[in-house]
Amino acid sequence: MDAQTKLTFAIEEHGNPVPASERAERIADPGFGRVFTDHMAMVRWSKDKGWHDAKITARRPIEMDPASSVLHYAQEIFEGMKAYRLADGATALFRPEENARRFNRSATRMAMPELPEQLFLESIEKLVSIDREWIPTAEGGALYIRPFMFASEVFLGVRPAHEYLYLVIASSVGAYFKGGAKAISIWVSEDYTRAAPGGTGAAKCGGNYAASLVAQAQAIENGCDQVVFLDAAEHRWVEELGGMNLFFVMEDGSMVTPPLKGTILPGITRESILALARDEGIAVREEEYAIDQWRADAESGRLRETFACGTAAVVTPVGTVRSSKGDFTIGAGGTGQLTQRLRDRLVGIQRGEQADPHGWVKRLF
Ligand SMILES: *Cc1c(COP(=O)(O)O)cnc(C)c1O
């Protein structure tokens, strides 16, 4: 065992935390990503020392030199996960080891150091523990946890940095899309792609999001909630939304989802839905699905449902698809039966209200 795996977190409690009454007000209807807890986790890495200086400390602005390399070359990755309050009052995470592993796959792709899995898990558990009172009690509420790492070295040369900062912040959140699981409309981007073969599509890096924003803005201009990207080579195969994976439900009850070939982010929600569908005996194919086929199948009725999935919004039905070639509606434009069932099943497991045969829920305290 090397020194890094034995690192322990120093706990520096906030000297002036948000008073309980003010906190209650802030978390009553928090929306998404605006209300933050009192603390954060922080660990440093340098080429000489490896991982060191692990602590839980007061959340505060970080001072950065203007030459910090992340500000120039975008060496940055992140994760997104939730801490839930279970039906019996306990607090739990959902498959956090999967986030730890994916974080390291992203790190490898971006030429950044891997973080020992144990350190990742401990940073989250310690932060959730100290800020547990920030978990909203309202239905759909959770603590959204955002681990991230960036190149902090003060250097303008182009090469992997020699210093990094790993941080975890937490945000009290309500339901992601206003109006709950209402069906969303999506815009097919014909001008922009998200990821190309050999690129960073499978890494959870900030740069992917930066590149998606102009397409997302077009979606909004066209009256849609989200953008869907096609493959970069042929502009034919449906890949995913800016931050969610897609599933298609056929009239024979089978499902299709685009395969993981390096241009799609391997969602943990996606993987969980695949497992739950297979538990039910549903035939799920991970195979390419063309945009023209999507339209034809929606129009003929061969396609019954489409849904998007990800940690933030869990499972969200897609009602309408819009492109320069016109609109098409999926099913009756609302929430399909299988979409609803899989959503209820997944949320039921996450909230400790249903059996958890795969052992996905990790109780903390
Ligand atoms: C994070 C993310 C997802 C969803 O992953 P989950 O692990 O299910 O939250 C899907 N697509 C993209 C591009 C993402 O960044």
XYZ file of C-alpha atoms and ligand atoms in Angstrom:
380
model
C 0.000 0.000 0.000
C 1.489 3.345 -0.982
C 1.250 6.498 1.092
C -1.593 7.922 -0.982
C -4.121 5.232 -0.136
C -3.505 5.959 3.557
C -4.254 9.675 3.205
C -6.829 10.826 5.727
C -9.045 13.879 5.499
C -8.429 16.666 7.970
C -11.798 18.080 9.021
C -11.932 21.868 9.277
C -15.449 22.784 10.304
C -16.955 25.975 8.935
C -16.618 28.701 11.567
C -19.763 30.464 10.460
C -22.177 28.010 8.776
C -25.547 29.087 7.381
C -28.026 29.254 10.307
C -30.636 26.468 10.379
C -33.597 28.752 9.632
C -31.852 30.301 6.615
C -30.827 26.843 5.401
C -34.432 25.612 5.678
C -35.537 28.517 3.493
C -32.868 27.878 0.875
C -33.559 24.152 0.548
C -37.360 24.437 0.519
C -37.480 24.900 -3.265
C -33.827 24.835 -4.338
C -34.132 24.281 -8.092
C -30.924 22.891 -9.589
C -27.330 23.929 -8.936
C -27.841 27.226 -7.113
C -27.938 26.298 -3.445
C -24.637 25.070 -2.015
C -23.734 23.485 1.290
C -21.315 24.835 3.899
C -18.310 22.643 3.116
C -16.214 21.176 0.319
C -13.614 18.423 -0.008
C -10.200 19.209 -1.413
C -7.105 17.151 -2.264
C -3.974 18.281 -4.074
C -1.774 16.400 -6.471
C 1.695 17.282 -7.608
C 4.192 15.394 -9.673
C 6.607 15.270 -6.738
C 4.251 14.413 -3.904
C 1.343 12.623 -5.573
C -1.973 13.047 -3.714
C -1.624 15.044 -0.502
C -3.266 17.666 1.711
C -6.742 16.047 1.880
C -9.300 18.038 3.786
C -12.941 18.864 4.325
C -13.098 22.603 4.741
C -15.422 25.619 4.492
C -16.706 26.130 0.940
C -15.128 29.323 -0.298
C -13.751 30.899 -3.484
C -10.451 29.450 -4.639
C -7.721 31.825 -5.631
C -6.175 31.036 -8.999
C -3.199 32.380 -10.815
C -4.261 33.683 -14.254
C -1.699 31.338 -15.802
C -3.286 28.210 -14.225
C -3.255 25.857 -17.150
C -6.939 24.801 -16.918
C -7.906 28.369 -17.855
C -6.048 28.004 -21.151
C -6.121 24.354 -22.190
C -9.212 23.053 -20.356
C -7.693 20.046 -18.612
C -10.754 19.443 -16.446
C -13.055 16.512 -15.616
C -16.035 16.071 -13.344
C -18.628 13.668 -11.981
C -22.260 14.021 -10.970
C -24.030 11.902 -8.375
C -26.682 12.213 -5.679
C -27.042 11.510 -1.968
C -30.616 10.571 -1.096
C -32.545 10.303 2.105
C -34.113 6.847 2.184
C -37.651 6.004 3.244
C -36.340 4.864 6.659
C -34.404 8.090 7.261
C -30.941 6.765 6.370
C -28.740 8.593 3.864
C -27.398 6.742 0.834
C -25.452 7.005 -2.407
C -26.278 5.198 -5.637
C -23.457 3.087 -7.148
C -20.721 5.555 -6.120
C -17.944 3.105 -7.090
C -19.096 3.474 -10.691
C -18.548 7.232 -10.487
C -15.091 6.621 -8.999
C -14.157 4.322 -11.875
C -15.539 6.616 -14.537
C -13.713 9.565 -12.986
C -10.465 7.674 -13.447
C -11.286 6.710 -17.034
C -11.954 10.396 -17.740
C -8.683 11.295 -16.008
C -6.737 8.845 -18.143
C -8.239 10.218 -21.359
C -7.356 13.770 -20.350
C -3.784 12.823 -19.323
C -4.520 13.537 -15.661
C -3.526 11.477 -12.599
C -5.929 8.814 -11.339
C -7.433 9.306 -7.900
C -7.410 6.190 -5.657
C -11.008 4.928 -5.573
C -11.001 4.911 -1.793
C -10.032 8.580 -1.691
C -12.844 9.492 -4.099
C -15.416 7.580 -2.019
C -14.150 8.981 1.258
C -14.219 12.563 -0.003
C -17.892 12.149 -0.823
C -18.881 10.288 2.307
C -17.157 12.821 4.556
C -18.713 15.782 2.754
C -22.220 14.285 2.802
C -21.811 13.454 6.458
C -20.814 16.970 7.529
C -23.473 18.625 5.319
C -26.270 16.056 5.761
C -28.727 18.707 6.973
C -28.659 20.198 3.456
C -30.529 17.248 1.921
C -34.008 18.622 1.071
C -36.920 16.720 2.540
C -39.360 17.508 -0.292
C -40.133 14.745 -2.815
C -37.521 14.457 -5.550
C -35.027 16.344 -3.386
C -31.413 15.229 -3.031
C -27.902 16.448 -2.493
C -26.273 16.711 -5.918
C -22.571 15.981 -5.524
C -20.060 17.397 -7.947
C -16.520 15.999 -7.737
C -14.121 17.616 -10.192
C -10.430 17.977 -10.948
C -8.452 20.517 -12.918
C -4.919 21.461 -13.891
C -3.761 24.074 -11.382
C -0.146 24.350 -12.444
C 0.990 27.889 -13.275
C 2.413 27.231 -16.703
C 1.504 28.108 -20.286
C 3.412 25.295 -21.952
C 1.243 22.706 -23.698
C 1.669 19.363 -21.917
C -0.119 17.497 -19.111
C 0.124 19.681 -16.018
C 2.287 18.756 -13.054
C -0.229 20.000 -10.447
C -3.945 19.341 -10.003
C -6.681 20.204 -7.571
C -9.487 17.748 -6.815
C -12.574 19.272 -5.221
C -16.042 18.115 -4.237
C -18.909 20.526 -3.751
C -22.536 19.680 -2.981
C -25.781 21.356 -3.957
C -29.287 20.912 -2.568
C -31.559 20.139 -5.518
C -35.231 19.609 -6.300
C -36.580 18.029 -9.488
C -34.288 18.801 -12.481
C -36.853 19.649 -15.121
C -39.531 21.983 -13.843
C -42.839 20.152 -13.831
C -41.287 16.781 -12.907
C -41.349 13.972 -15.465
C -43.206 15.991 -18.088
C -42.249 14.978 -21.637
C -39.517 17.135 -23.168
C -39.078 18.300 -26.737
C -35.729 17.887 -28.431
C -33.981 19.574 -31.319
C -31.890 17.533 -33.775
C -28.612 19.365 -34.332
C -27.579 19.230 -37.976
C -24.925 21.944 -37.693
C -22.945 20.675 -34.720
C -21.676 17.390 -33.355
C -20.704 16.545 -29.778
C -18.012 13.923 -30.192
C -15.960 12.331 -32.945
C -14.245 8.920 -33.052
C -10.990 9.215 -31.141
C -12.222 12.345 -29.357
C -13.342 12.890 -25.768
C -17.021 11.877 -26.039
C -16.710 9.101 -23.457
C -14.911 11.316 -20.927
C -16.868 13.529 -18.571
C -14.911 16.685 -19.272
C -16.034 20.292 -19.189
C -14.874 20.802 -22.764
C -17.598 18.511 -24.100
C -20.170 20.717 -22.438
C -18.581 23.928 -23.706
C -18.787 22.528 -27.241
C -22.460 21.569 -26.802
C -23.734 24.955 -25.640
C -24.221 26.637 -29.009
C -26.279 23.633 -30.157
C -28.261 23.720 -26.909
C -28.904 27.429 -27.483
C -30.257 26.584 -30.964
C -32.570 24.046 -29.376
C -33.981 26.754 -27.113
C -34.304 29.179 -30.065
C -36.318 26.508 -31.830
C -38.629 26.126 -28.859
C -37.114 22.860 -27.610
C -35.874 21.821 -24.166
C -32.777 19.872 -25.194
C -30.547 19.100 -28.156
C -29.857 15.621 -29.566
C -26.563 14.978 -31.340
C -25.924 12.747 -34.345
C -22.638 10.963 -35.048
C -19.836 13.120 -36.427
C -18.892 10.894 -39.376
C -22.225 10.349 -41.158
C -24.631 12.708 -39.353
C -26.996 9.801 -39.367
C -26.853 7.855 -36.113
C -28.568 9.162 -33.008
C -26.052 9.470 -30.177
C -27.240 11.307 -27.066
C -28.346 14.605 -25.596
C -25.890 17.154 -24.193
C -25.941 15.375 -20.832
C -28.276 12.371 -21.068
C -28.384 8.993 -22.816
C -31.331 7.822 -24.937
C -33.544 4.719 -25.052
C -36.128 3.747 -27.674
C -39.060 1.436 -26.856
C -40.504 -0.566 -29.763
C -44.053 -1.828 -30.230
C -42.971 -5.415 -29.517
C -41.767 -4.259 -26.088
C -38.060 -4.457 -26.933
C -35.678 -1.540 -26.383
C -32.781 -0.039 -28.286
C -30.012 2.236 -27.002
C -26.973 3.512 -28.916
C -23.821 1.439 -28.293
C -20.777 2.672 -26.353
C -18.177 3.101 -29.034
C -16.237 5.989 -27.578
C -18.448 8.877 -28.676
C -21.146 8.404 -26.040
C -20.805 9.003 -22.327
C -21.289 5.689 -20.484
C -24.086 6.771 -18.150
C -24.557 4.949 -14.867
C -28.290 5.538 -15.218
C -28.084 4.017 -18.721
C -26.318 0.951 -17.355
C -28.828 0.637 -14.494
C -31.791 0.875 -16.889
C -30.216 -1.838 -19.059
C -29.912 -4.110 -16.010
C -33.470 -3.417 -14.794
C -34.916 -4.025 -18.261
C -33.015 -7.320 -18.554
C -34.247 -8.319 -15.058
C -37.774 -7.978 -16.442
C -36.946 -10.109 -19.464
C -37.098 -7.144 -21.848
C -34.937 -7.610 -24.940
C -32.517 -4.658 -25.084
C -30.227 -4.116 -28.025
C -27.242 -1.806 -27.879
C -27.203 -0.885 -31.515
C -27.135 2.108 -33.801
C -30.414 3.806 -34.600
C -30.682 6.227 -37.521
C -32.443 9.577 -37.328
C -34.550 8.729 -40.423
C -35.523 5.410 -38.865
C -36.527 7.197 -35.674
C -38.849 9.457 -37.632
C -40.253 6.599 -39.757
C -40.807 4.372 -36.707
C -42.496 7.166 -34.767
C -44.797 7.857 -37.715
C -45.635 4.206 -38.378
C -46.196 3.419 -34.703
C -43.393 0.834 -34.608
C -41.728 3.082 -32.023
C -43.807 3.544 -28.897
C -41.629 5.509 -26.490
C -38.363 7.384 -26.203
C -36.750 8.500 -22.993
C -33.570 10.218 -21.877
C -31.742 9.303 -18.691
C -29.050 10.645 -16.394
C -28.390 11.270 -12.708
C -29.791 14.795 -12.603
C -33.220 14.099 -14.139
C -33.237 10.248 -13.725
C -35.658 9.226 -16.531
C -37.346 11.829 -18.713
C -39.796 11.055 -21.544
C -39.193 12.599 -24.958
C -42.475 13.799 -26.453
C -41.547 15.687 -29.597
C -38.545 15.741 -31.905
C -37.938 18.773 -34.100
C -35.487 19.380 -36.938
C -35.218 21.399 -40.140
C -37.176 18.536 -41.754
C -40.151 19.099 -39.460
C -41.504 17.691 -36.209
C -42.526 14.245 -35.171
C -44.271 13.065 -32.039
C -43.429 9.936 -30.066
C -46.488 7.880 -29.126
C -49.101 10.222 -27.686
C -46.423 12.810 -26.843
C -46.506 12.075 -23.117
C -44.971 9.547 -20.753
C -44.980 5.987 -22.093
C -45.863 2.986 -19.935
C -42.435 1.380 -19.908
C -40.744 4.757 -19.357
C -42.941 5.267 -16.297
C -42.368 1.750 -14.994
C -38.585 1.879 -15.342
C -38.487 5.335 -13.799
C -40.605 4.228 -10.820
C -38.468 1.120 -10.390
C -35.182 3.047 -10.464
C -36.399 5.858 -8.213
C -37.926 3.225 -5.888
C -34.543 1.524 -5.524
C -32.694 4.806 -5.101
C -35.097 5.920 -2.374
C -35.004 2.585 -0.537
C -38.683 1.919 -1.252
C -38.113 -1.141 -3.444
C -35.907 -4.228 -3.316
C -32.345 -3.630 -4.489
C -31.308 -6.982 -6.008
C -28.062 -5.643 -7.485
C -26.852 -4.013 -4.245
C -26.666 -0.556 -5.834
C -27.644 1.499 -2.809
C -24.781 2.318 -0.474
C -26.043 3.329 2.955
C -23.831 5.839 4.689
C -25.506 6.515 8.018
C -23.139 12.561 -17.151
C -23.632 12.342 -18.538
C -24.630 11.394 -18.839
C -25.377 10.625 -17.792
O -24.575 9.845 -16.960
P -25.155 9.342 -15.570
O -24.035 8.558 -14.980
O -26.331 8.498 -15.866
O -25.509 10.546 -14.795
C -24.970 11.210 -20.161
N -24.397 11.925 -21.155
C -23.449 12.846 -20.893
C -22.847 13.595 -22.033
C -23.034 13.077 -19.589
O -22.099 13.996 -19.343
